[in-house]
PDB file of C-alpha atoms in Angstrom:
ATOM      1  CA  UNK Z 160       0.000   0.000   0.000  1.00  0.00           C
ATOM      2  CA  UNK Z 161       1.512   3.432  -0.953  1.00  0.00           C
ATOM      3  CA  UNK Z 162       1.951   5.957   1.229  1.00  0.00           C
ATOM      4  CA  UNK Z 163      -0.855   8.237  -0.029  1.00  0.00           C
ATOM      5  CA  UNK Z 164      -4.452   7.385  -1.095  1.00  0.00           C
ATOM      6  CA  UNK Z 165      -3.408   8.759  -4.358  1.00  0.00           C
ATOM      7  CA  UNK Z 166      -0.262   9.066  -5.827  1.00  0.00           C
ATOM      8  CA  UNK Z 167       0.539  11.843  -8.339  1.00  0.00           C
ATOM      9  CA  UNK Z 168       1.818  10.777 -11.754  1.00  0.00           C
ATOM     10  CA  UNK Z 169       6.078  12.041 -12.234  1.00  0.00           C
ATOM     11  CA  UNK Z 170       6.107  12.687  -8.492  1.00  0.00           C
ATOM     12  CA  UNK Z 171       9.580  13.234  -7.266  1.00  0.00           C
ATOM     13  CA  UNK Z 172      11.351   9.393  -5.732  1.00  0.00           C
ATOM     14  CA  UNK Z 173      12.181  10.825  -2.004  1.00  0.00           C
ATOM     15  CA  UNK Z 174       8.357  11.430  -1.559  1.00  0.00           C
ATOM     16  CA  UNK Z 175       7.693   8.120  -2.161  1.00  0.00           C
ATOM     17  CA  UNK Z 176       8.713   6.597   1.416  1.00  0.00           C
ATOM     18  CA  UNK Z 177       9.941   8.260   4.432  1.00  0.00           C
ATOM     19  CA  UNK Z 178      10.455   5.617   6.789  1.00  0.00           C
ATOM     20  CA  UNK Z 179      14.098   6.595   7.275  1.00  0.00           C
ATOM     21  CA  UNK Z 180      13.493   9.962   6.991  1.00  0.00           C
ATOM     22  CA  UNK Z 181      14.096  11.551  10.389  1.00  0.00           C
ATOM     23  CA  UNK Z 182      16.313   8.947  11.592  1.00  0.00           C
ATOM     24  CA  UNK Z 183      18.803  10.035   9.345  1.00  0.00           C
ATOM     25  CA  UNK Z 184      18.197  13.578   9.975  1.00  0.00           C
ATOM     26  CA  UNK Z 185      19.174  12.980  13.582  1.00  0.00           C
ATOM     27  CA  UNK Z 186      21.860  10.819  13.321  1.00  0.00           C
ATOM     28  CA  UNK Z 187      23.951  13.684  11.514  1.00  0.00           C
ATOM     29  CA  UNK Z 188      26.096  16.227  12.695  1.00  0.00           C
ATOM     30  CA  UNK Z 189      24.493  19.409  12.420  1.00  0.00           C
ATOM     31  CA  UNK Z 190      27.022  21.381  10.538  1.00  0.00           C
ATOM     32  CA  UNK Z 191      26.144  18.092   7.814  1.00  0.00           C
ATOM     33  CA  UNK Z 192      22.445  19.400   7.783  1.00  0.00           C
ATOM     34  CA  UNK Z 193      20.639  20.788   4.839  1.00  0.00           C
ATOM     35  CA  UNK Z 194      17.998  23.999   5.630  1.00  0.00           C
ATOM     36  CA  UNK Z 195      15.841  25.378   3.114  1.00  0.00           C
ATOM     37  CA  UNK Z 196      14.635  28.763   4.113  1.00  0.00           C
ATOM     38  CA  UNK Z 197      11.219  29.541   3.132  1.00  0.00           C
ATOM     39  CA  UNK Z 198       8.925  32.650   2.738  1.00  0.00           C
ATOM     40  CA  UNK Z 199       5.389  33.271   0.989  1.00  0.00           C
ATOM     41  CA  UNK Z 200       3.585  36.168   0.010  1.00  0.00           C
ATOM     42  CA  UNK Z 201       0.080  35.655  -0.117  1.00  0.00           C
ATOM     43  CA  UNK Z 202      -3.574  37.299  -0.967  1.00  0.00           C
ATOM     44  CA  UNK Z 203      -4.221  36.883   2.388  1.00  0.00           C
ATOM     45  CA  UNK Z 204      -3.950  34.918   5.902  1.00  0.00           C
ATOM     46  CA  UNK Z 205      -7.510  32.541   5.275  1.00  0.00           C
ATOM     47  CA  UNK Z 206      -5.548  28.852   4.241  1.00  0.00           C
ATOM     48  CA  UNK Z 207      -8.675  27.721   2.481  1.00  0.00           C
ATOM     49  CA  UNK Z 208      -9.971  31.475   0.691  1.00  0.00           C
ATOM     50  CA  UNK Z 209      -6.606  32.555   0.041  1.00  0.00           C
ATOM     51  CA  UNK Z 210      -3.891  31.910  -2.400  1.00  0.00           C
ATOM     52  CA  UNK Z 211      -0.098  32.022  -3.030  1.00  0.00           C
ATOM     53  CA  UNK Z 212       1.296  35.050  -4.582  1.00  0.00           C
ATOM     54  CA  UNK Z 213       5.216  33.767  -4.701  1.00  0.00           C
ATOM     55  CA  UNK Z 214       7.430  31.533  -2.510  1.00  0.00           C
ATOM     56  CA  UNK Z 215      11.041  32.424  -2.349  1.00  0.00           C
ATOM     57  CA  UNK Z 216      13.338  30.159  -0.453  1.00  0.00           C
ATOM     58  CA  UNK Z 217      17.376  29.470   0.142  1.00  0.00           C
ATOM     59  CA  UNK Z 218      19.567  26.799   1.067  1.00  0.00           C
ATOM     60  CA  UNK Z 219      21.792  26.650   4.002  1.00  0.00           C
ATOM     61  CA  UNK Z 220      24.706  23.953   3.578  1.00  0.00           C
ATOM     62  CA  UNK Z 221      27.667  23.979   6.367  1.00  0.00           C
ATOM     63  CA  UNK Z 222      26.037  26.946   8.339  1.00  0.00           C
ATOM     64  CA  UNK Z 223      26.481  28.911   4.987  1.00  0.00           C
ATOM     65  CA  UNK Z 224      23.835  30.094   2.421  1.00  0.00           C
ATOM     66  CA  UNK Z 225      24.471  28.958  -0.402  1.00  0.00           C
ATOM     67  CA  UNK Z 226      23.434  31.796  -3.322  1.00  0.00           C
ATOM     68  CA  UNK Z 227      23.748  29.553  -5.815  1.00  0.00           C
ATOM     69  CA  UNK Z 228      20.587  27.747  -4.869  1.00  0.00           C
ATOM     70  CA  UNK Z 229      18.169  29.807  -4.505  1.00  0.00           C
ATOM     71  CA  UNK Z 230      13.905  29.266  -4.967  1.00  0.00           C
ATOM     72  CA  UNK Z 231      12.260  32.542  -6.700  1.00  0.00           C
ATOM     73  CA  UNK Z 232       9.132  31.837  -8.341  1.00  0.00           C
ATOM     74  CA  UNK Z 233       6.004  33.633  -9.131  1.00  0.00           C
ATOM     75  CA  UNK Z 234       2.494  32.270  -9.461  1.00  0.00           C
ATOM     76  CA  UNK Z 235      -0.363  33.062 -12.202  1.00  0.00           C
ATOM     77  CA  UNK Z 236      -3.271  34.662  -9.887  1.00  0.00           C
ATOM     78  CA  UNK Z 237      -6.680  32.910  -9.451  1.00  0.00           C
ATOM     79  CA  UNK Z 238      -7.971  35.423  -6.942  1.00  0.00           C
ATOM     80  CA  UNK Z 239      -6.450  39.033  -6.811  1.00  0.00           C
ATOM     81  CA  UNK Z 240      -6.870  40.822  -3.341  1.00  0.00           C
ATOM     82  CA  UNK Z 241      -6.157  44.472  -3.739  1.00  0.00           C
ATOM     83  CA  UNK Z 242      -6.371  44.979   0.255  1.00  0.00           C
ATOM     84  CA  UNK Z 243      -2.587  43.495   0.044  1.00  0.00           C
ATOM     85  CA  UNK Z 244      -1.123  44.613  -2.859  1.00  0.00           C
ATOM     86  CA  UNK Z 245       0.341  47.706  -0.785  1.00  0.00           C
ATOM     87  CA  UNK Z 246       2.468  45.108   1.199  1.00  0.00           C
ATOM     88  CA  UNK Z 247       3.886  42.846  -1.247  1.00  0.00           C
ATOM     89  CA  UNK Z 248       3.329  44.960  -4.358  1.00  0.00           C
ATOM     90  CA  UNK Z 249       2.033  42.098  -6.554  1.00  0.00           C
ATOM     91  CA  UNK Z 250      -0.113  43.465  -9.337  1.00  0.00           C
ATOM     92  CA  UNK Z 251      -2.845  40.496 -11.096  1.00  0.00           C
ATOM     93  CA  UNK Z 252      -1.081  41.506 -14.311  1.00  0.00           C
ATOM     94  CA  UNK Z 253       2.125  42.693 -13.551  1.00  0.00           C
ATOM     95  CA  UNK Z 254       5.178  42.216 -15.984  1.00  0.00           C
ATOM     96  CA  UNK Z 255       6.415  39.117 -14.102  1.00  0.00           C
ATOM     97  CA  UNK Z 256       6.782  36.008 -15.521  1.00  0.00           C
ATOM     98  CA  UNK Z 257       4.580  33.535 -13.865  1.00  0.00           C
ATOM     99  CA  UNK Z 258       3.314  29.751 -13.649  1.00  0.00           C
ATOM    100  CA  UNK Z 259       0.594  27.671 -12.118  1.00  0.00           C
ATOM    101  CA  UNK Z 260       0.024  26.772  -9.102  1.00  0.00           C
ATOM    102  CA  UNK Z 261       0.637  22.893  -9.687  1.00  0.00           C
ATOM    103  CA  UNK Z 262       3.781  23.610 -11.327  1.00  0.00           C
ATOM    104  CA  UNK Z 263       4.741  25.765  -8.718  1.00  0.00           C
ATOM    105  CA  UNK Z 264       4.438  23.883  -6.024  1.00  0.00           C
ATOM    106  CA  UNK Z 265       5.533  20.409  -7.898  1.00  0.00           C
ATOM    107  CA  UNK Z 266       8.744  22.396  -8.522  1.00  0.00           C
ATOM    108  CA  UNK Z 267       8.883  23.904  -4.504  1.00  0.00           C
ATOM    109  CA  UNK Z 268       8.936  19.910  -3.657  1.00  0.00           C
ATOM    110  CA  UNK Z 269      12.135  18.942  -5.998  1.00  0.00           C
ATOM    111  CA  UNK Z 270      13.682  22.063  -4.316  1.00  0.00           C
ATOM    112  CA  UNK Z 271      12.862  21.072  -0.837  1.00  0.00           C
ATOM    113  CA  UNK Z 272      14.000  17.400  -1.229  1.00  0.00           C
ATOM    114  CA  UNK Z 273      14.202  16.297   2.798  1.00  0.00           C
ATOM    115  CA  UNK Z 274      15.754  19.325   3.583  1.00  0.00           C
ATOM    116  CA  UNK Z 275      14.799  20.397   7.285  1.00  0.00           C
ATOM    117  CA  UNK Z 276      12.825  23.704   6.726  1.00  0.00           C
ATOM    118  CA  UNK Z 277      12.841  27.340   8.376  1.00  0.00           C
ATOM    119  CA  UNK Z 278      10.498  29.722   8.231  1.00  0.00           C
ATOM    120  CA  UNK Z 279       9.322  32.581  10.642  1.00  0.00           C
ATOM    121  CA  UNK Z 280       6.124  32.453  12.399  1.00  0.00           C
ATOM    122  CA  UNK Z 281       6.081  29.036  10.401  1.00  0.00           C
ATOM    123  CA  UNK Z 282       2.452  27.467  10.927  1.00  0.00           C
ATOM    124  CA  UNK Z 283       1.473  30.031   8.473  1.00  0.00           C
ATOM    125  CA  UNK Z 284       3.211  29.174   5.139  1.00  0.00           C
ATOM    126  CA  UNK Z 285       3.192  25.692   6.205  1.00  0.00           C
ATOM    127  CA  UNK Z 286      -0.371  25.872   6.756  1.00  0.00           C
ATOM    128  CA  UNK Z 287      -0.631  28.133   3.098  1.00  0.00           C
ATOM    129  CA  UNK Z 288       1.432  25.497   1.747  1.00  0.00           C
ATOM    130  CA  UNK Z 289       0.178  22.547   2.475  1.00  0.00           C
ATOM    131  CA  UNK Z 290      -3.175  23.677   1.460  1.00  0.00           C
ATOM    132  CA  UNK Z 291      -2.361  24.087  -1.726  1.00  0.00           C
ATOM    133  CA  UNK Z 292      -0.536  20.640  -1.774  1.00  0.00           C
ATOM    134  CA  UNK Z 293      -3.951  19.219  -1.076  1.00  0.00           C
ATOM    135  CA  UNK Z 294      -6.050  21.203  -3.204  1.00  0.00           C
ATOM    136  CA  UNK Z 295      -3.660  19.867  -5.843  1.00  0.00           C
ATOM    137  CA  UNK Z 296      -3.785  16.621  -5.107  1.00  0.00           C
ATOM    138  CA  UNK Z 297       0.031  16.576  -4.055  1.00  0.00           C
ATOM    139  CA  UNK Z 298       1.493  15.190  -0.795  1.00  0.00           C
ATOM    140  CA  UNK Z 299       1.569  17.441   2.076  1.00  0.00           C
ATOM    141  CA  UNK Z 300       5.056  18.286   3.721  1.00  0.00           C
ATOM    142  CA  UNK Z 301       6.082  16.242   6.201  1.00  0.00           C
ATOM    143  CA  UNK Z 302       9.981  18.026   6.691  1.00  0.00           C
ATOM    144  CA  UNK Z 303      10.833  18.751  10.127  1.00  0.00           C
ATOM    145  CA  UNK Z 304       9.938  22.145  10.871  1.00  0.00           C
ATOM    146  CA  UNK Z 305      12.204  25.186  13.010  1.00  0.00           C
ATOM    147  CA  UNK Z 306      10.242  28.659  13.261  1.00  0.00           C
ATOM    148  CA  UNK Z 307      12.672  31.481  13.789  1.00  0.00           C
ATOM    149  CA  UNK Z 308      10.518  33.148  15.967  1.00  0.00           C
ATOM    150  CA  UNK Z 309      10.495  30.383  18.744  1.00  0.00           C
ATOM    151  CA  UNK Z 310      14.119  29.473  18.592  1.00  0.00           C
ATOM    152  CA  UNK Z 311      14.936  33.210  19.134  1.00  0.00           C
ATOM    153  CA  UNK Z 312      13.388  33.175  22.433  1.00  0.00           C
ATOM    154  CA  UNK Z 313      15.815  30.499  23.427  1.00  0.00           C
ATOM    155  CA  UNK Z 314      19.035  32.615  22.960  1.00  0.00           C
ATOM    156  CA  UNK Z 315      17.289  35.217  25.610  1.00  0.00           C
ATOM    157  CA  UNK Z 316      17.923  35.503  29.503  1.00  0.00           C
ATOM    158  CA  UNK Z 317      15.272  34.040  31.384  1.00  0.00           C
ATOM    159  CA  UNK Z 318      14.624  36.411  34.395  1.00  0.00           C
ATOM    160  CA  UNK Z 319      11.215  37.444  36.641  1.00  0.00           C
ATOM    161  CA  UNK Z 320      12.281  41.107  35.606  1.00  0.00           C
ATOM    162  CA  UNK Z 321      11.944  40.616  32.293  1.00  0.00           C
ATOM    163  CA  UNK Z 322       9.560  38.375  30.434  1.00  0.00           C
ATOM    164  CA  UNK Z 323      10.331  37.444  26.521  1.00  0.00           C
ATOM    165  CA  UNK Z 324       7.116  38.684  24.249  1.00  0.00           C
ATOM    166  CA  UNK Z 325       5.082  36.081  23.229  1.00  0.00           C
ATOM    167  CA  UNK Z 326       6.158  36.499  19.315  1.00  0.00           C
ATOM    168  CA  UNK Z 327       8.782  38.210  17.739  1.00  0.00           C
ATOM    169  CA  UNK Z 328       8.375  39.352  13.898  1.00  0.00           C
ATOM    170  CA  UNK Z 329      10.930  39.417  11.089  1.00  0.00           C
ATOM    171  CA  UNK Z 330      11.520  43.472  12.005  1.00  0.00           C
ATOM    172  CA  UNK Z 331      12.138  42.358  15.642  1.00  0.00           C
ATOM    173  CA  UNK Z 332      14.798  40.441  14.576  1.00  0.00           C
ATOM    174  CA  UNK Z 333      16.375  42.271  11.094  1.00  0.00           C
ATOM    175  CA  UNK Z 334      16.722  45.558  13.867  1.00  0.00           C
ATOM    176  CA  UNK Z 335      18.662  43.039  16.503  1.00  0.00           C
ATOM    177  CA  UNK Z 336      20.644  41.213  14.354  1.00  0.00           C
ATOM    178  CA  UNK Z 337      21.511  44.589  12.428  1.00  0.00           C
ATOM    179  CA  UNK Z 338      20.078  42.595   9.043  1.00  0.00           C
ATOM    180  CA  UNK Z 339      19.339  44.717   5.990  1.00  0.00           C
ATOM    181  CA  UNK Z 340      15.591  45.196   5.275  1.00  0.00           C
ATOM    182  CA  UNK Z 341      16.273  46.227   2.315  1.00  0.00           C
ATOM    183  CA  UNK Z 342      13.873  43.347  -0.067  1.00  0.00           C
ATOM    184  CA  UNK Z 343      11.296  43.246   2.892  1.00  0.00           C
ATOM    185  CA  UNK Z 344       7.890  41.767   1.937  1.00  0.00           C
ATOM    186  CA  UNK Z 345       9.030  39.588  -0.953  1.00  0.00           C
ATOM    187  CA  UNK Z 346       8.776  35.898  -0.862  1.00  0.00           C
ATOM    188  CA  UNK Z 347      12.864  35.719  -1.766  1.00  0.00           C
ATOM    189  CA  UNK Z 348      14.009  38.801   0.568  1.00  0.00           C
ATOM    190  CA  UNK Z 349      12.544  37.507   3.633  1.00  0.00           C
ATOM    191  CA  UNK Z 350      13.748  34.128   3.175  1.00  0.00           C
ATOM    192  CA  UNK Z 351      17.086  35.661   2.872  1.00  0.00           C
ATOM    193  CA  UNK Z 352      16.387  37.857   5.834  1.00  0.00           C
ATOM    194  CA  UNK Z 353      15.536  34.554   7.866  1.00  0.00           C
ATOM    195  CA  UNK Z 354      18.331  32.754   7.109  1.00  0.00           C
ATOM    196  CA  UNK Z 355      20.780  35.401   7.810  1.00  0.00           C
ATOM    197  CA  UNK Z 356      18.556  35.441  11.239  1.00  0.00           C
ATOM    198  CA  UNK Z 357      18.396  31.477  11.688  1.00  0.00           C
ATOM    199  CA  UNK Z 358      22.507  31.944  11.488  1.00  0.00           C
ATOM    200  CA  UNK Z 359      22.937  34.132  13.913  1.00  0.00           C
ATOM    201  CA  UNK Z 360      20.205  32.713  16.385  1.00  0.00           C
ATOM    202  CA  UNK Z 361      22.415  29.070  15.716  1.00  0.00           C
ATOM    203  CA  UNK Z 362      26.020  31.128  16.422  1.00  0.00           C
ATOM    204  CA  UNK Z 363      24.787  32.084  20.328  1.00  0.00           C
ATOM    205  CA  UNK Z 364      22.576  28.990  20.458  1.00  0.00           C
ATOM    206  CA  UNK Z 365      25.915  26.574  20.002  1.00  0.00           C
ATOM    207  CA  UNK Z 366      27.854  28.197  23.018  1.00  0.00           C
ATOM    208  CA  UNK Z 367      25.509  26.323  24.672  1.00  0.00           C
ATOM    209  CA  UNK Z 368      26.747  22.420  26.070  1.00  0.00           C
ATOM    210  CA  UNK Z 369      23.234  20.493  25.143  1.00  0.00           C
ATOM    211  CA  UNK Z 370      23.162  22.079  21.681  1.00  0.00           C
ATOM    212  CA  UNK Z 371      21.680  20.059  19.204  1.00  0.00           C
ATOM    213  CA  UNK Z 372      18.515  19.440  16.437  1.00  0.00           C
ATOM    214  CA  UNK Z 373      16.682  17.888  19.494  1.00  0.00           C
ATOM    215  CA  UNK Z 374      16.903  20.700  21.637  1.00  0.00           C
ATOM    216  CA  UNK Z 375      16.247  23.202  18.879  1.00  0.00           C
ATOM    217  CA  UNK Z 376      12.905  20.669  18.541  1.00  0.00           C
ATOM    218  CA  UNK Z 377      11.932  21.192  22.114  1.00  0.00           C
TER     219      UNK Z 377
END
């Protein structure tokens, strides 16, 4: 019995069984790791009403990003919200070259592979993502998952003085880090953002002696 009640035709071989999945992804060293850091821009925040815009993502290889693998990609608009266009500046028919959203996303899962994804505030392009995977009749993503926004909180002093916020936001952490903002609110220059942020968060992170996937996990 496969894996999925239906199987798409030309779907990519790792997808096919991930039994040994995350034990592999544990057993290596983390500087052996492969990230791909993700970002969406969307019509809106409603998984089911709303649609992708663009999803820009990188790749982090030996705590580096590598720039020669990097995920830009636009997507031909079924529903146009004009509410948003004033934060990611996506016009219905702009001059960009666009695709669909099947080919889009089939082409998001050759890119992600197994990689172990980041994202900030995560649960929403996962959610946004995995939607669409469904609506498409592809297989959801089933990648371990880090959210910049909760490992962040881990590189800060506990103390009854002062209390960590509940959620940081890309800004937050662009102003702390001293990270250009530069490309802010497209799918490609937030990723970037991220991952300059997930490698900074990691560089105070590994001073610690228990540092590791699994406690990034808890």
């Amino acid at each position: 019995m496969g894996l999925f009640r239906k199987t798409p035709k030309n779907l990519p071989e790792f997808w096919i069984n991930y039994a040994n999945l995350f034990k592999e992804t544990q057993n290596k060293n983390f500087e052996d790791l492969v990230f791909v850091v993700l970002d969406t821009e969307t019509t809106g925040f409603s998984f089911e009403e709303d649609r992708i815009l663009s999803i820009g993502a990188v790749k982090i290889k030996k705590e580096t990003i590598s720039v020669q693998e990097v995920f830009d990609i636009y997507l031909e608009q079924e529903k146009f919200n004009k509410d948003t266009v004033h934060v990611h500046g996506l016009l219905k028919n702009g001059q960009r070259d666009c695709i669909s959203e099947t080919l889009a996303l089939e082409k998001f899962l050759d890119y992600v592979g197994n990689a172990i994804i980041i994202a900030h505030h995560a649960g929403f392009d996962m959610g946004m993502l995995n939607t669409a995977l469904e609506r498409n009749g592809l297989p959801k993503l089933k990648n371990t998952v880090l959210d910049t926004g909760v490992i962040y909180k881990k590189t800060l002093i506990k103390s009854y003085l002062v209390q960590p916020k509940t959620n940081y936001t890309l800004d937050e952490l662009a102003d702390k880090f001293s990270i250009s903002k530069k490309d802010r609110h497209t799918a490609l220059g937030d990723a970037y953002i991220t991952a300059v942020a997930f490698l900074k968060i990691i560089s105070r992170l590994k001073e610690k002696k228990n540092f590791s996937l699994k406690y990034l996990l808890r």
